[in-house]
């Protein structure tokens, strides 16, 4: 056993329930935490997450110092940097797994280098309940349908011996192996768009624990109903903390499971964790879905390239209030209510017939909780081209969705304030309001709020006709 340890931090920015940090501190005299910032992983594709990462690293560094563990942030390629560790450096390197195909492939290359250079290393299960390769059908093939997958996965997890993870040990001295080449604040996006995020989020482990406590205390009992109502604070908002590993999914599971017989919303929330597991399984067994349709018949779908409509969708200027509210919430906060995510996604791929990958790419840039597995799987679910997908011919009517899930306009009027005086009867179909009344309440459809860019009935018919064409082929 070497005297010193390096813990390679990736999506595990936490002290509690951190196997790699815990093991290193318990078995070595000195420990250093290393975060490698590879700008190629972010570029201009994940701007919102640059903000979250920057703030998270600042908070994590403070937490680590309490244990005399330094955090070094180095910019560059993971393979190039970790290749600098030599046999006589007297260090062992630890890390937790991340479940994305490209990252797994890079991890294998790094392990091969360590083996060649005779570097001691050890890795641990990542932020997931089950290793995806452990959940298969009886014939060894992967699941493509959620319900049997989750039934098998949940049973597998329940039958496991609960993991016992020691607390991180406070060390006598700090230790630095690499020297930081970049500060956390230098990771921030160039444009000031992100500054407003601070009104809505505090990226840290302690805030993740607060969110979990709020879920258990105030939300989980009514979660089954409240999670679909965007105008109430009914969702956990734990997703970005899960993405960056500021809380472990097992911690959430354990807290929620203690309420299994008390909270009627328990099952609904646990199923959400199941969809996260299912998505990770899908992209690892079917990595081709990261570049295209899982269902290949959709490769012949007649998508429409319409930059004008795509821009209006991004800006929240489609003329459909619930869609516009969602897109504006996304740009303002870096997050969007899950029910509304489905509505805006359906509108893009079915009403506008714009390729789902355009929406996925925009979400990647704007979401603080962007998760490759979940985002790609959910977009393909809505588009009808993924696993266990909603049928393409199931087309959300945005007007009916708004009336059903935001009847009083609490959510819509917050994010589309130009409609704040609109009578609720017409809020989700403002184009039907008589012009005389529009003048009275100082709203002119087509002037200070757009007319619908497409007519629902016509767009629906066009989408169904397009779907018939690929069925014939």
CSV table of C-alpha atoms in Angstrom, one decimal:
chain,number,residue,atom,x,y,z
A,1,UNK,CA,0.0,0.0,0.0
A,2,UNK,CA,1.4,3.4,-1.0
A,3,UNK,CA,1.6,6.3,1.5
A,4,UNK,CA,-0.3,8.7,-0.7
A,5,UNK,CA,-3.5,8.6,-2.7
A,6,UNK,CA,-5.1,10.6,-5.5
A,7,UNK,CA,-8.8,10.5,-5.8
A,8,UNK,CA,-9.9,11.3,-9.4
A,9,UNK,CA,-13.1,13.3,-9.0
A,10,UNK,CA,-15.7,13.3,-11.8
A,11,UNK,CA,-19.4,13.1,-11.0
A,12,UNK,CA,-19.0,12.6,-7.3
A,13,UNK,CA,-18.6,16.1,-5.8
A,14,UNK,CA,-19.6,15.1,-2.3
A,15,UNK,CA,-18.2,14.0,1.1
A,16,UNK,CA,-20.9,11.6,2.3
A,17,UNK,CA,-21.4,8.2,0.6
A,18,UNK,CA,-18.2,8.6,-1.5
A,19,UNK,CA,-16.5,5.2,-1.6
A,20,UNK,CA,-13.4,6.4,-3.4
A,21,UNK,CA,-12.7,9.3,-0.9
A,22,UNK,CA,-13.6,7.2,2.1
A,23,UNK,CA,-11.4,4.2,1.1
A,24,UNK,CA,-8.4,6.5,0.3
A,25,UNK,CA,-8.6,8.4,3.6
A,26,UNK,CA,-8.9,5.2,5.6
A,27,UNK,CA,-6.0,3.5,3.9
A,28,UNK,CA,-3.4,6.3,3.2
A,29,UNK,CA,-1.6,8.9,5.2
A,30,UNK,CA,-2.2,11.7,2.7
A,31,UNK,CA,-4.9,12.2,0.0
A,32,UNK,CA,-5.3,14.7,-2.8
A,33,UNK,CA,-8.5,15.1,-4.9
A,34,UNK,CA,-8.0,15.8,-8.6
A,35,UNK,CA,-10.6,17.2,-11.0
A,36,UNK,CA,-9.6,17.3,-14.6
A,37,UNK,CA,-11.5,19.9,-16.6
A,38,UNK,CA,-11.5,18.9,-20.3
A,39,UNK,CA,-13.1,21.7,-22.2
A,40,UNK,CA,-13.8,19.4,-25.1
A,41,UNK,CA,-16.4,17.7,-22.9
A,42,UNK,CA,-18.2,21.1,-22.5
A,43,UNK,CA,-17.2,23.4,-25.4
A,44,UNK,CA,-20.2,25.4,-26.3
A,45,UNK,CA,-22.6,22.5,-25.9
A,46,UNK,CA,-23.1,22.6,-22.1
A,47,UNK,CA,-22.9,26.2,-21.1
A,48,UNK,CA,-25.3,26.0,-18.2
A,49,UNK,CA,-23.4,23.1,-16.7
A,50,UNK,CA,-20.2,25.1,-16.8
A,51,UNK,CA,-21.8,27.4,-14.2
A,52,UNK,CA,-23.0,24.5,-12.1
A,53,UNK,CA,-19.6,22.8,-12.2
A,54,UNK,CA,-17.7,26.0,-11.3
A,55,UNK,CA,-19.9,26.7,-8.3
A,56,UNK,CA,-19.8,23.1,-7.2
A,57,UNK,CA,-16.1,22.8,-7.3
A,58,UNK,CA,-15.8,25.9,-5.1
A,59,UNK,CA,-18.1,24.4,-2.5
A,60,UNK,CA,-16.5,21.0,-2.7
A,61,UNK,CA,-13.0,22.5,-2.1
A,62,UNK,CA,-14.2,24.1,1.1
A,63,UNK,CA,-15.7,20.8,2.3
A,64,UNK,CA,-12.5,18.8,1.5
A,65,UNK,CA,-10.3,21.2,3.4
A,66,UNK,CA,-12.1,20.2,6.6
A,67,UNK,CA,-10.4,16.8,6.2
A,68,UNK,CA,-7.0,18.2,5.1
A,69,UNK,CA,-7.6,17.0,1.6
A,70,UNK,CA,-6.6,19.4,-1.2
A,71,UNK,CA,-8.5,19.8,-4.5
A,72,UNK,CA,-6.4,20.3,-7.6
A,73,UNK,CA,-8.2,21.4,-10.8
A,74,UNK,CA,-6.2,20.8,-14.0
A,75,UNK,CA,-7.3,21.7,-17.5
A,76,UNK,CA,-6.5,19.2,-20.2
A,77,UNK,CA,-7.0,15.7,-21.5
A,78,UNK,CA,-7.6,13.0,-18.9
A,79,UNK,CA,-5.4,10.4,-20.5
A,80,UNK,CA,-2.5,12.8,-21.0
A,81,UNK,CA,-2.6,14.1,-17.4
A,82,UNK,CA,-3.0,10.7,-15.7
A,83,UNK,CA,-0.2,9.2,-17.8
A,84,UNK,CA,2.2,11.5,-15.9
A,85,UNK,CA,1.8,9.3,-12.8
A,86,UNK,CA,4.9,7.0,-12.5
A,87,UNK,CA,5.6,3.8,-10.6
A,88,UNK,CA,8.0,5.5,-8.2
A,89,UNK,CA,5.6,8.3,-7.3
A,90,UNK,CA,4.3,6.3,-4.3
A,91,UNK,CA,0.6,7.0,-5.1
A,92,UNK,CA,-2.5,4.9,-5.6
A,93,UNK,CA,-5.3,6.4,-7.7
A,94,UNK,CA,-9.0,5.9,-7.0
A,95,UNK,CA,-12.1,6.9,-8.8
A,96,UNK,CA,-15.8,6.2,-9.1
A,97,UNK,CA,-17.3,5.0,-12.3
A,98,UNK,CA,-19.4,7.2,-14.7
A,99,UNK,CA,-21.8,5.4,-17.0
A,100,UNK,CA,-21.5,7.0,-20.4
A,101,UNK,CA,-20.0,4.9,-23.3
A,102,UNK,CA,-17.3,7.4,-24.3
A,103,UNK,CA,-16.2,7.9,-20.7
A,104,UNK,CA,-16.2,4.1,-20.1
A,105,UNK,CA,-14.0,3.7,-23.2
A,106,UNK,CA,-11.6,6.4,-22.0
A,107,UNK,CA,-11.5,4.7,-18.6
A,108,UNK,CA,-10.4,1.5,-20.1
A,109,UNK,CA,-7.5,3.2,-21.9
A,110,UNK,CA,-6.5,4.8,-18.6
A,111,UNK,CA,-6.5,1.5,-16.8
A,112,UNK,CA,-4.4,-0.1,-19.5
A,113,UNK,CA,-1.8,2.7,-19.0
A,114,UNK,CA,-1.8,2.2,-15.3
A,115,UNK,CA,-1.3,-1.6,-15.7
A,116,UNK,CA,1.6,-1.0,-18.2
A,117,UNK,CA,3.2,1.6,-15.9
A,118,UNK,CA,2.6,-0.6,-12.8
A,119,UNK,CA,0.4,2.1,-11.1
A,120,UNK,CA,-1.8,1.0,-8.2
A,121,UNK,CA,-5.4,1.8,-8.8
A,122,UNK,CA,-8.9,0.9,-7.7
A,123,UNK,CA,-12.3,2.0,-8.9
A,124,UNK,CA,-15.8,1.9,-7.3
A,125,UNK,CA,-19.4,1.7,-8.4
A,126,UNK,CA,-20.7,5.1,-9.4
A,127,UNK,CA,-23.8,7.0,-8.7
A,128,UNK,CA,-26.3,4.3,-9.6
A,129,UNK,CA,-28.3,1.5,-7.9
A,130,UNK,CA,-27.2,-1.4,-10.1
A,131,UNK,CA,-24.4,-1.9,-12.6
A,132,UNK,CA,-26.3,-1.9,-15.9
A,133,UNK,CA,-24.7,-5.2,-17.0
A,134,UNK,CA,-26.2,-6.9,-14.0
A,135,UNK,CA,-29.8,-6.3,-15.2
A,136,UNK,CA,-30.7,-8.4,-18.2
A,137,UNK,CA,-33.5,-10.7,-19.3
A,138,UNK,CA,-33.3,-14.4,-18.6
A,139,UNK,CA,-31.6,-15.0,-21.9
A,140,UNK,CA,-28.9,-12.4,-21.2
A,141,UNK,CA,-30.2,-9.7,-23.5
A,142,UNK,CA,-30.9,-6.2,-22.3
A,143,UNK,CA,-34.4,-4.9,-21.6
A,144,UNK,CA,-36.0,-2.4,-24.0
A,145,UNK,CA,-39.2,-2.0,-21.9
A,146,UNK,CA,-39.2,-0.1,-18.6
A,147,UNK,CA,-41.7,-2.0,-16.5
A,148,UNK,CA,-39.9,-5.5,-16.6
A,149,UNK,CA,-36.5,-3.7,-16.4
A,150,UNK,CA,-37.5,-1.9,-13.2
A,151,UNK,CA,-39.1,-4.9,-11.7
A,152,UNK,CA,-35.9,-6.9,-12.2
A,153,UNK,CA,-33.6,-4.0,-11.2
A,154,UNK,CA,-35.5,-3.1,-8.0
A,155,UNK,CA,-35.6,-6.8,-6.9
A,156,UNK,CA,-31.9,-7.0,-7.6
A,157,UNK,CA,-31.1,-4.0,-5.6
A,158,UNK,CA,-33.3,-5.0,-2.7
A,159,UNK,CA,-31.6,-8.4,-2.5
A,160,UNK,CA,-28.1,-6.8,-2.3
A,161,UNK,CA,-26.2,-6.6,0.9
A,162,UNK,CA,-26.4,-2.9,1.8
A,163,UNK,CA,-23.2,-1.1,1.1
A,164,UNK,CA,-21.2,-0.1,4.1
A,165,UNK,CA,-19.2,3.0,3.4
A,166,UNK,CA,-17.0,4.4,6.1
A,167,UNK,CA,-16.9,8.1,6.9
A,168,UNK,CA,-14.1,10.1,5.4
A,169,UNK,CA,-11.2,10.2,7.9
A,170,UNK,CA,-9.6,13.6,8.7
A,171,UNK,CA,-6.0,13.4,7.8
A,172,UNK,CA,-3.0,14.9,9.6
A,173,UNK,CA,-1.5,16.7,6.7
A,174,UNK,CA,-2.7,17.9,3.3
A,175,UNK,CA,-1.0,16.6,0.1
A,176,UNK,CA,-0.6,18.0,-3.4
A,177,UNK,CA,0.6,15.8,-6.3
A,178,UNK,CA,-0.5,17.9,-9.2
A,179,UNK,CA,-0.6,21.6,-9.2
A,180,UNK,CA,-3.8,23.4,-10.2
A,181,UNK,CA,-3.6,25.0,-13.6
A,182,UNK,CA,-7.1,26.6,-13.5
A,183,UNK,CA,-9.4,28.0,-10.8
A,184,UNK,CA,-13.0,27.0,-10.5
A,185,UNK,CA,-14.2,30.5,-11.5
A,186,UNK,CA,-12.3,30.2,-14.8
A,187,UNK,CA,-14.7,27.5,-15.9
A,188,UNK,CA,-17.7,29.9,-16.0
A,189,UNK,CA,-19.2,30.5,-19.4
A,190,UNK,CA,-18.1,33.7,-21.2
A,191,UNK,CA,-21.5,35.2,-21.5
A,192,UNK,CA,-23.4,36.6,-18.5
A,193,UNK,CA,-26.6,34.5,-19.2
A,194,UNK,CA,-25.7,32.2,-16.2
A,195,UNK,CA,-25.7,35.0,-13.5
A,196,UNK,CA,-29.4,34.8,-13.0
A,197,UNK,CA,-29.1,31.1,-12.1
A,198,UNK,CA,-27.9,32.1,-8.6
A,199,UNK,CA,-31.5,33.3,-7.9
A,200,UNK,CA,-32.7,29.7,-8.2
A,201,UNK,CA,-29.8,27.3,-7.3
A,202,UNK,CA,-27.1,26.7,-4.8
A,203,UNK,CA,-24.8,24.0,-6.2
A,204,UNK,CA,-23.4,22.2,-3.2
A,205,UNK,CA,-23.7,18.9,-1.2
A,206,UNK,CA,-25.4,20.7,1.7
A,207,UNK,CA,-28.1,22.1,-0.6
A,208,UNK,CA,-28.7,18.6,-2.0
A,209,UNK,CA,-29.3,17.4,1.5
A,210,UNK,CA,-31.7,20.3,2.1
A,211,UNK,CA,-33.6,19.4,-1.1
A,212,UNK,CA,-33.9,15.8,-0.1
A,213,UNK,CA,-35.2,16.8,3.3
A,214,UNK,CA,-37.8,19.0,1.7
A,215,UNK,CA,-38.9,16.1,-0.6
A,216,UNK,CA,-39.3,13.8,2.4
A,217,UNK,CA,-41.0,16.4,4.7
A,218,UNK,CA,-43.2,18.4,2.3
A,219,UNK,CA,-43.5,16.7,-1.1
A,220,UNK,CA,-43.4,13.0,-1.3
A,221,UNK,CA,-46.8,12.3,0.1
A,222,UNK,CA,-48.5,14.2,-2.7
A,223,UNK,CA,-45.8,13.6,-5.3
A,224,UNK,CA,-48.0,11.4,-7.5
A,225,UNK,CA,-50.4,14.3,-8.2
A,226,UNK,CA,-48.2,17.4,-7.6
A,227,UNK,CA,-45.3,16.3,-9.9
A,228,UNK,CA,-47.5,17.0,-13.0
A,229,UNK,CA,-48.6,20.5,-11.9
A,230,UNK,CA,-46.0,23.0,-13.0
A,231,UNK,CA,-47.5,25.8,-11.0
A,232,UNK,CA,-46.8,24.2,-7.6
A,233,UNK,CA,-43.4,23.3,-6.1
A,234,UNK,CA,-44.1,19.6,-6.2
A,235,UNK,CA,-40.9,18.1,-7.7
A,236,UNK,CA,-37.7,17.3,-5.9
A,237,UNK,CA,-35.3,19.4,-8.1
A,238,UNK,CA,-32.6,16.9,-7.1
A,239,UNK,CA,-31.7,16.2,-10.7
A,240,UNK,CA,-28.7,18.5,-11.1
A,241,UNK,CA,-27.3,17.4,-7.7
A,242,UNK,CA,-27.6,13.8,-8.9
A,243,UNK,CA,-25.9,14.6,-12.1
A,244,UNK,CA,-22.8,16.1,-10.4
A,245,UNK,CA,-22.9,13.5,-7.6
A,246,UNK,CA,-23.6,16.0,-4.8
A,247,UNK,CA,-25.9,13.3,-3.5
A,248,UNK,CA,-25.8,9.6,-4.1
A,249,UNK,CA,-28.9,7.9,-5.5
A,250,UNK,CA,-28.7,5.3,-2.7
A,251,UNK,CA,-29.0,8.1,-0.1
A,252,UNK,CA,-32.2,9.2,-1.8
A,253,UNK,CA,-33.5,5.6,-2.1
A,254,UNK,CA,-32.8,4.9,1.6
A,255,UNK,CA,-34.6,8.0,2.8
A,256,UNK,CA,-37.6,7.4,0.5
A,257,UNK,CA,-37.8,3.7,1.4
A,258,UNK,CA,-38.2,4.6,5.1
A,259,UNK,CA,-41.5,6.2,4.1
A,260,UNK,CA,-42.8,3.3,1.9
A,261,UNK,CA,-45.8,2.6,4.1
A,262,UNK,CA,-46.5,6.2,5.0
A,263,UNK,CA,-46.3,8.3,1.9
A,264,UNK,CA,-48.6,7.5,-1.0
A,265,UNK,CA,-46.3,9.3,-3.5
A,266,UNK,CA,-43.3,7.1,-2.6
A,267,UNK,CA,-43.9,4.6,-5.5
A,268,UNK,CA,-44.1,7.4,-8.1
A,269,UNK,CA,-40.9,9.0,-7.0
A,270,UNK,CA,-39.0,5.7,-6.8
A,271,UNK,CA,-40.1,5.0,-10.4
A,272,UNK,CA,-38.4,8.2,-11.4
A,273,UNK,CA,-35.2,6.8,-10.1
A,274,UNK,CA,-36.0,3.7,-12.1
A,275,UNK,CA,-36.2,5.6,-15.3
A,276,UNK,CA,-32.8,7.1,-14.6
A,277,UNK,CA,-31.4,3.6,-14.2
A,278,UNK,CA,-33.2,2.4,-17.4
A,279,UNK,CA,-31.8,5.3,-19.4
A,280,UNK,CA,-28.2,4.4,-18.3
A,281,UNK,CA,-28.8,0.8,-19.3
A,282,UNK,CA,-30.1,1.8,-22.7
A,283,UNK,CA,-27.3,4.0,-23.8
A,284,UNK,CA,-24.7,1.5,-22.7
A,285,UNK,CA,-26.3,-1.5,-24.5
A,286,UNK,CA,-27.4,0.6,-27.4
A,287,UNK,CA,-24.8,3.4,-27.7
A,288,UNK,CA,-25.9,4.1,-31.3
A,289,UNK,CA,-28.9,5.9,-29.9
A,290,UNK,CA,-26.6,8.8,-28.8
A,291,UNK,CA,-26.1,9.5,-32.5
A,292,UNK,CA,-29.5,8.6,-33.9
A,293,UNK,CA,-32.8,6.8,-33.7
A,294,UNK,CA,-32.9,3.5,-31.7
A,295,UNK,CA,-35.8,2.4,-34.0
A,296,UNK,CA,-34.2,2.5,-37.4
A,297,UNK,CA,-37.5,2.9,-39.3
A,298,UNK,CA,-37.4,6.5,-38.1
A,299,UNK,CA,-34.3,7.1,-40.1
A,300,UNK,CA,-36.7,7.6,-43.1
A,301,UNK,CA,-38.9,10.0,-41.2
A,302,UNK,CA,-39.5,13.2,-43.2
A,303,UNK,CA,-38.2,15.7,-40.7
A,304,UNK,CA,-38.5,19.4,-41.6
A,305,UNK,CA,-35.6,21.8,-41.4
A,306,UNK,CA,-37.1,25.2,-40.4
A,307,UNK,CA,-34.7,27.5,-38.6
A,308,UNK,CA,-37.3,30.2,-38.2
A,309,UNK,CA,-39.6,27.9,-36.2
A,310,UNK,CA,-36.7,26.4,-34.3
A,311,UNK,CA,-35.7,29.8,-33.2
A,312,UNK,CA,-39.2,30.7,-32.1
A,313,UNK,CA,-39.4,27.5,-30.1
A,314,UNK,CA,-36.1,28.3,-28.4
A,315,UNK,CA,-37.2,31.8,-27.6
A,316,UNK,CA,-40.6,30.8,-26.3
A,317,UNK,CA,-42.5,32.6,-29.0
A,318,UNK,CA,-44.6,29.9,-30.6
A,319,UNK,CA,-48.0,31.4,-29.7
A,320,UNK,CA,-48.9,28.4,-27.4
A,321,UNK,CA,-48.6,29.8,-23.9
A,322,UNK,CA,-47.7,26.5,-22.1
A,323,UNK,CA,-44.9,25.8,-24.6
A,324,UNK,CA,-43.6,29.4,-24.4
A,325,UNK,CA,-43.7,29.3,-20.6
A,326,UNK,CA,-41.6,26.2,-20.5
A,327,UNK,CA,-38.9,27.5,-22.9
A,328,UNK,CA,-38.6,30.7,-21.0
A,329,UNK,CA,-38.3,28.9,-17.7
A,330,UNK,CA,-35.5,26.9,-19.2
A,331,UNK,CA,-33.6,29.9,-20.4
A,332,UNK,CA,-34.1,31.8,-17.2
A,333,UNK,CA,-33.4,29.1,-14.6
A,334,UNK,CA,-31.5,26.3,-16.4
A,335,UNK,CA,-34.3,23.9,-15.6
A,336,UNK,CA,-37.8,23.0,-16.8
A,337,UNK,CA,-40.7,21.2,-15.1
A,338,UNK,CA,-40.8,17.6,-16.3
A,339,UNK,CA,-44.4,17.7,-17.5
A,340,UNK,CA,-43.6,20.8,-19.5
A,341,UNK,CA,-40.5,19.2,-20.9
A,342,UNK,CA,-42.7,16.5,-22.5
A,343,UNK,CA,-45.1,19.2,-23.9
A,344,UNK,CA,-42.4,21.3,-25.5
A,345,UNK,CA,-40.5,18.3,-26.8
A,346,UNK,CA,-43.7,16.9,-28.4
A,347,UNK,CA,-44.5,20.3,-29.9
A,348,UNK,CA,-41.0,20.5,-31.6
A,349,UNK,CA,-41.0,16.9,-33.0
A,350,UNK,CA,-44.7,16.6,-33.9
A,351,UNK,CA,-46.2,20.0,-34.5
A,352,UNK,CA,-43.1,21.4,-36.1
A,353,UNK,CA,-41.6,18.1,-37.2
A,354,UNK,CA,-38.1,19.3,-36.4
A,355,UNK,CA,-35.6,16.5,-35.6
A,356,UNK,CA,-35.5,15.6,-32.0
A,357,UNK,CA,-31.7,15.9,-32.0
A,358,UNK,CA,-32.1,19.7,-32.4
A,359,UNK,CA,-34.1,19.8,-29.2
A,360,UNK,CA,-31.7,17.5,-27.4
A,361,UNK,CA,-28.8,19.7,-28.4
A,362,UNK,CA,-30.5,22.8,-27.1
A,363,UNK,CA,-31.5,21.2,-23.8
A,364,UNK,CA,-27.8,20.0,-23.5
A,365,UNK,CA,-26.7,23.6,-23.6
A,366,UNK,CA,-29.4,25.1,-21.3
A,367,UNK,CA,-30.1,22.5,-18.6
A,368,UNK,CA,-28.1,22.5,-15.4
A,369,UNK,CA,-29.3,18.9,-14.9
A,370,UNK,CA,-28.3,17.7,-18.3
A,371,UNK,CA,-27.7,13.9,-18.2
A,372,UNK,CA,-26.8,12.3,-21.5
A,373,UNK,CA,-28.6,9.1,-20.8
A,374,UNK,CA,-31.8,10.6,-19.5
A,375,UNK,CA,-32.0,13.4,-22.0
A,376,UNK,CA,-31.4,11.3,-25.1
A,377,UNK,CA,-33.7,8.6,-23.9
A,378,UNK,CA,-36.5,11.0,-23.1
A,379,UNK,CA,-36.3,12.8,-26.4
A,380,UNK,CA,-36.5,9.5,-28.3
A,381,UNK,CA,-39.4,8.5,-26.0
A,382,UNK,CA,-41.4,11.5,-27.0
A,383,UNK,CA,-40.4,11.2,-30.7
A,384,UNK,CA,-41.5,7.6,-30.8
A,385,UNK,CA,-38.1,6.4,-32.0
A,386,UNK,CA,-36.7,5.1,-28.7
A,387,UNK,CA,-37.2,2.2,-26.3
A,388,UNK,CA,-40.6,1.8,-24.8
A,389,UNK,CA,-41.5,5.0,-26.5
A,390,UNK,CA,-44.7,6.8,-26.7
A,391,UNK,CA,-46.4,6.1,-30.0
A,392,UNK,CA,-45.6,8.8,-32.6
A,393,UNK,CA,-49.3,9.2,-33.2
A,394,UNK,CA,-49.9,10.2,-29.6
A,395,UNK,CA,-49.7,14.0,-30.1
A,396,UNK,CA,-50.1,16.3,-27.2
A,397,UNK,CA,-52.5,19.2,-27.8
A,398,UNK,CA,-50.7,22.1,-26.1
A,399,UNK,CA,-53.9,23.9,-25.4
A,400,UNK,CA,-55.5,20.9,-23.6
A,401,UNK,CA,-52.3,20.3,-21.8
A,402,UNK,CA,-52.2,23.8,-20.5
A,403,UNK,CA,-55.9,23.8,-19.4
A,404,UNK,CA,-55.4,20.4,-17.7
A,405,UNK,CA,-52.2,21.1,-15.8
A,406,UNK,CA,-52.2,24.8,-15.4
A,407,UNK,CA,-55.9,25.8,-15.3
A,408,UNK,CA,-55.4,28.9,-13.2
A,409,UNK,CA,-52.3,30.0,-15.1
A,410,UNK,CA,-50.0,30.1,-12.1
A,411,UNK,CA,-47.1,28.8,-14.1
A,412,UNK,CA,-47.9,30.2,-17.5
A,413,UNK,CA,-48.5,33.8,-16.3
A,414,UNK,CA,-45.2,33.7,-14.3
A,415,UNK,CA,-43.1,32.9,-17.4
A,416,UNK,CA,-45.3,34.7,-20.0
A,417,UNK,CA,-46.1,37.9,-18.1
A,418,UNK,CA,-47.6,39.6,-21.1
A,419,UNK,CA,-50.6,37.3,-20.6
A,420,UNK,CA,-51.0,38.2,-16.9
A,421,UNK,CA,-54.3,40.0,-17.6
A,422,UNK,CA,-55.6,37.3,-19.9
A,423,UNK,CA,-58.9,35.7,-18.6
A,424,UNK,CA,-58.2,32.1,-17.6
A,425,UNK,CA,-60.8,30.9,-20.0
A,426,UNK,CA,-58.7,32.1,-22.9
A,427,UNK,CA,-55.2,31.8,-21.4
A,428,UNK,CA,-54.3,28.7,-23.3
A,429,UNK,CA,-56.0,29.8,-26.5
A,430,UNK,CA,-55.5,33.5,-26.5
A,431,UNK,CA,-56.2,33.8,-30.2
A,432,UNK,CA,-59.9,33.1,-29.5
A,433,UNK,CA,-60.3,36.2,-27.3
A,434,UNK,CA,-62.3,38.9,-29.0
A,435,UNK,CA,-60.3,41.9,-30.2
A,436,UNK,CA,-62.4,44.4,-28.2
A,437,UNK,CA,-61.5,42.5,-25.0
A,438,UNK,CA,-57.9,42.3,-26.1
A,439,UNK,CA,-57.8,46.1,-26.3
A,440,UNK,CA,-59.4,46.4,-22.9
A,441,UNK,CA,-56.7,44.3,-21.2
A,442,UNK,CA,-54.0,45.7,-23.4
A,443,UNK,CA,-53.0,42.5,-25.1
A,444,UNK,CA,-52.9,42.3,-28.9
A,445,UNK,CA,-52.4,38.8,-30.3
A,446,UNK,CA,-49.9,39.1,-33.1
A,447,UNK,CA,-48.3,42.2,-31.6
A,448,UNK,CA,-47.3,41.9,-28.0
A,449,UNK,CA,-47.9,38.1,-27.9
A,450,UNK,CA,-47.5,36.0,-31.1
A,451,UNK,CA,-50.2,34.2,-33.0
A,452,UNK,CA,-49.7,30.4,-33.1
A,453,UNK,CA,-46.9,29.6,-35.6
A,454,UNK,CA,-48.9,26.5,-36.6
A,455,UNK,CA,-52.5,25.5,-36.2
A,456,UNK,CA,-52.8,22.4,-34.0
A,457,UNK,CA,-55.3,20.5,-36.1
A,458,UNK,CA,-53.3,21.0,-39.3
A,459,UNK,CA,-49.9,20.2,-37.6
A,460,UNK,CA,-51.4,17.1,-36.1
A,461,UNK,CA,-52.7,15.9,-39.5
A,462,UNK,CA,-49.4,16.6,-41.2
A,463,UNK,CA,-47.5,14.7,-38.5
A,464,UNK,CA,-49.8,11.7,-38.8
A,465,UNK,CA,-49.4,11.7,-42.6
A,466,UNK,CA,-45.6,11.7,-42.2
A,467,UNK,CA,-45.8,8.8,-39.8
A,468,UNK,CA,-47.9,6.8,-42.3
A,469,UNK,CA,-45.2,7.3,-44.9
A,470,UNK,CA,-42.5,5.5,-42.8
A,471,UNK,CA,-45.0,2.8,-41.9
A,472,UNK,CA,-45.5,2.1,-45.6
A,473,UNK,CA,-41.7,1.9,-46.1
